[in-house]
C-alpha atoms as an extended CHARMM CRD file, in Angstrom:
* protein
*
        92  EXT
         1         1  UNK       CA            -21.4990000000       58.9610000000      -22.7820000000  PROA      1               0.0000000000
         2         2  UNK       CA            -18.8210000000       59.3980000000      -20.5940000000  PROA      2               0.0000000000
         3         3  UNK       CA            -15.4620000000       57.2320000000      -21.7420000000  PROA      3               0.0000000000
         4         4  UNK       CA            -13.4860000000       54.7940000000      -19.7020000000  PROA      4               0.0000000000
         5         5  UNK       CA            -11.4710000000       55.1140000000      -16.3790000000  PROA      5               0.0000000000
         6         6  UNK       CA             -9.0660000000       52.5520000000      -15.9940000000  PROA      6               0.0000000000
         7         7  UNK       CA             -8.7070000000       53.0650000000      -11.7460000000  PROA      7               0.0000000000
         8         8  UNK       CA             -6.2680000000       51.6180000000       -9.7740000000  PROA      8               0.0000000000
         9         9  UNK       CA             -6.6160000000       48.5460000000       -7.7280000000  PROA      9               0.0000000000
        10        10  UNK       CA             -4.7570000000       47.6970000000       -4.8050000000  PROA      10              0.0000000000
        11        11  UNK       CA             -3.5720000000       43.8070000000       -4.9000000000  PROA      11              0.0000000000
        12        12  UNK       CA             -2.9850000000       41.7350000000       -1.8230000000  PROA      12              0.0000000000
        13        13  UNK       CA              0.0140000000       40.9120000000       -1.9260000000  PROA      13              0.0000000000
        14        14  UNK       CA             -0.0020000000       37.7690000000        0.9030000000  PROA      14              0.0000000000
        15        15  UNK       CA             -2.4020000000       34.7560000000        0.9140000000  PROA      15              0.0000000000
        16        16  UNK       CA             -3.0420000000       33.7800000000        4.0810000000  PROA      16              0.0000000000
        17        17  UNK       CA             -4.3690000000       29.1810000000        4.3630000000  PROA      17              0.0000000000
        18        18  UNK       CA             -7.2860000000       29.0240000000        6.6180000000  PROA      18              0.0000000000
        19        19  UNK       CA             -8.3240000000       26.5250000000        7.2520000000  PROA      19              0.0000000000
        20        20  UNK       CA            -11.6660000000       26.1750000000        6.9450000000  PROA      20              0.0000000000
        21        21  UNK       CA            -14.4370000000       23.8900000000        8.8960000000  PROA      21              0.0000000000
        22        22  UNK       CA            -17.7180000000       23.3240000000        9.6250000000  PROA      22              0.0000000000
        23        23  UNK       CA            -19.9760000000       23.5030000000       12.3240000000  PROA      23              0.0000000000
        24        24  UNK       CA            -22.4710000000       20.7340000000       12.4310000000  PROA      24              0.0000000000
        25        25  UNK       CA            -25.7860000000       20.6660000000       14.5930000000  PROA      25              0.0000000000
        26        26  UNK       CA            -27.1410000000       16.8690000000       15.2030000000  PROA      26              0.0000000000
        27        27  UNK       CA            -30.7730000000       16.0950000000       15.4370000000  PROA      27              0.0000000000
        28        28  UNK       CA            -32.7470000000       14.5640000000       18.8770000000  PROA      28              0.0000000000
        29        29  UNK       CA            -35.8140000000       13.9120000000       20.2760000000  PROA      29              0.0000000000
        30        30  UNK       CA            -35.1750000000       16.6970000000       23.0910000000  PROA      30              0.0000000000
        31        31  UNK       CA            -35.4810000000       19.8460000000       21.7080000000  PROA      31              0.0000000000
        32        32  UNK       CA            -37.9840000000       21.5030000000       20.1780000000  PROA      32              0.0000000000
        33        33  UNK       CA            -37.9990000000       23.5930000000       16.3090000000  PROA      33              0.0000000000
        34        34  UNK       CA            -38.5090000000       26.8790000000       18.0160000000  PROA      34              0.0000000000
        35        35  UNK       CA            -35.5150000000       26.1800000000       20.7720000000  PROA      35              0.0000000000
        36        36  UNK       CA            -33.0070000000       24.9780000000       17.8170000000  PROA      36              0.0000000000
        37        37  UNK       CA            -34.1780000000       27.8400000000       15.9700000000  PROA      37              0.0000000000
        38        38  UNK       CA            -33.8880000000       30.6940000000       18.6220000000  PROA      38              0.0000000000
        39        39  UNK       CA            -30.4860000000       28.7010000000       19.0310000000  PROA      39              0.0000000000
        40        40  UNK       CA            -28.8750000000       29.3020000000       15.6610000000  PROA      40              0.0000000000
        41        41  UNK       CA            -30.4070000000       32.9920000000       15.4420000000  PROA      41              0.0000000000
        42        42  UNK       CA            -28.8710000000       33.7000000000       18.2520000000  PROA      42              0.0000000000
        43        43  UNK       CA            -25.4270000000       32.1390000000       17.9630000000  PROA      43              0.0000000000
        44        44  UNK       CA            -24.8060000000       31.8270000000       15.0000000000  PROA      44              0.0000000000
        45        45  UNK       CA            -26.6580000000       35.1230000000       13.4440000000  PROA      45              0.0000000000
        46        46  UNK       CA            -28.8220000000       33.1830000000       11.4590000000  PROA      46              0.0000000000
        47        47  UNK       CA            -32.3070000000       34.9640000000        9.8820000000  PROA      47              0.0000000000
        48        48  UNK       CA            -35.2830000000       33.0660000000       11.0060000000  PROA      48              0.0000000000
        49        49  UNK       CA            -35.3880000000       31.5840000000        7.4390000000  PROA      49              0.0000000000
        50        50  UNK       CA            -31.7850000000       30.4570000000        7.2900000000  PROA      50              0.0000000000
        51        51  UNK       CA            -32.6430000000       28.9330000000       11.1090000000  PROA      51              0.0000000000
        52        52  UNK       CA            -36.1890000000       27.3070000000       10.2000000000  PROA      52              0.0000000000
        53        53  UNK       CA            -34.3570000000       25.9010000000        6.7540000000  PROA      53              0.0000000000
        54        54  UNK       CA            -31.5010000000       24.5090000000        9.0270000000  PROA      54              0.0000000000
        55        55  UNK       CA            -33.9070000000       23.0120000000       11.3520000000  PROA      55              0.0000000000
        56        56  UNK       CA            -35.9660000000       21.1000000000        8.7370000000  PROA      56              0.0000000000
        57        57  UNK       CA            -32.5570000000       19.4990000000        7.4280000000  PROA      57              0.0000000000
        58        58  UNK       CA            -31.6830000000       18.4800000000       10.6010000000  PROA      58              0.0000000000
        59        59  UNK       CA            -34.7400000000       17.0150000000       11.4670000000  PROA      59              0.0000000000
        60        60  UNK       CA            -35.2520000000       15.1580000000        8.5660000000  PROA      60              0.0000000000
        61        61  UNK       CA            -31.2920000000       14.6940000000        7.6730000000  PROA      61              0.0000000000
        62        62  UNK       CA            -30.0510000000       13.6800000000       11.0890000000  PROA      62              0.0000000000
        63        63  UNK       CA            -27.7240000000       16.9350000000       11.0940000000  PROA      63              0.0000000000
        64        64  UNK       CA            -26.8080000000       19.9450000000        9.2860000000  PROA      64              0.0000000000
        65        65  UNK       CA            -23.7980000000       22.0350000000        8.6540000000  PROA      65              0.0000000000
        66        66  UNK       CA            -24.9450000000       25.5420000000       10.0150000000  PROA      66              0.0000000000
        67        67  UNK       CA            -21.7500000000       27.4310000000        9.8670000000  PROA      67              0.0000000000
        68        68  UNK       CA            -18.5320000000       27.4880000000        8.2870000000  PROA      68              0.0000000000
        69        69  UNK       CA            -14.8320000000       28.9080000000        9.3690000000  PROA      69              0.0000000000
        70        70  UNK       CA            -12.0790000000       29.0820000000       11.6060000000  PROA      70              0.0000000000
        71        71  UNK       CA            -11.9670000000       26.5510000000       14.0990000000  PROA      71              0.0000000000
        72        72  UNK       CA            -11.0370000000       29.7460000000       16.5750000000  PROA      72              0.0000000000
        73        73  UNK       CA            -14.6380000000       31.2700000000       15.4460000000  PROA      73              0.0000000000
        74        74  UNK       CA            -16.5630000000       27.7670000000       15.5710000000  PROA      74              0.0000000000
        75        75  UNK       CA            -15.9270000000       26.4780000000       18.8370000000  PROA      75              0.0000000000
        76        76  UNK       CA            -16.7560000000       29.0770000000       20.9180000000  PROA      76              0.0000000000
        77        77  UNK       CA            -20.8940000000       28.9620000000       18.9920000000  PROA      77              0.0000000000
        78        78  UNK       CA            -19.9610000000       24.7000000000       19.3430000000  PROA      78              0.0000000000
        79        79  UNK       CA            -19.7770000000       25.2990000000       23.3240000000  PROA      79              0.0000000000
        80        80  UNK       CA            -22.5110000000       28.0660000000       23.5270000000  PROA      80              0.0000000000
        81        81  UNK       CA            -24.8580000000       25.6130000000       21.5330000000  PROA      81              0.0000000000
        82        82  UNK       CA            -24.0040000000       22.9640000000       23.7020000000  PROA      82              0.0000000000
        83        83  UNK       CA            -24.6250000000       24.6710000000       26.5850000000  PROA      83              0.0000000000
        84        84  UNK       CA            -28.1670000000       25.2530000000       25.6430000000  PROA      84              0.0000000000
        85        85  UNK       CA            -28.4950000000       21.2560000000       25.4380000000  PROA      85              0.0000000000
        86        86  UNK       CA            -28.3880000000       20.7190000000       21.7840000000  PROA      86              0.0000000000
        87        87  UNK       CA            -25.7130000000       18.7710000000       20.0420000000  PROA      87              0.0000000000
        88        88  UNK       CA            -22.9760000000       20.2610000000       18.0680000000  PROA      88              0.0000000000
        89        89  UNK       CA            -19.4820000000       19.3430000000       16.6820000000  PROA      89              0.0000000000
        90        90  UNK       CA            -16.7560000000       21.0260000000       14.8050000000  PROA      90              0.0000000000
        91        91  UNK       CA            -15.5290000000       19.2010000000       11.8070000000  PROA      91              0.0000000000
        92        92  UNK       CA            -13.4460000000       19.4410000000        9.0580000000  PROA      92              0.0000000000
């Protein structure tokens, strides 16, 4: 048995706020599962299971957070999701 290292462990020194929201996908009668799921693998990295889960909730919930962060990393998958003619808002 070998004894115990005690190593040493940098500390971050500086907190940094972020701000954190959350990007919200709204339900229709337009597009289809497979579209909104293709959607969120693709922009927002999503495995198919995270994407079918999200799907279901939104279907049944009316919406669905999908992502979380910065709003400088959310709106730019906001307008791409948009673009592909589903509905999407950034909120905090």
């Amino acid at each position: 048995m070998q004894p115990f290292e005690e190593n040493d462990v940098e500390v971050l020194e500086e907190v940094v706020d972020t701000d954190l929201y959350n990007l919200v996908v709204f339900n229709d009668d337009v597009n289809t599962f497979d579209h909104v799921i293709d959607t969120l693998i693709d922009v927002c990295e999503h495995t198919p299971e995270q994407a079918e889960q999200c799907t279901i909730i939104i279907h049944h919930k009316g919406k669905c957070r999908v992502k979380n962060g910065s709003w400088e990393e959310l709106v730019p998958k906001r307008n791409e999701i948009c673009r592909r003619g589903i509905s999407a808002e950034v909120l905090k």
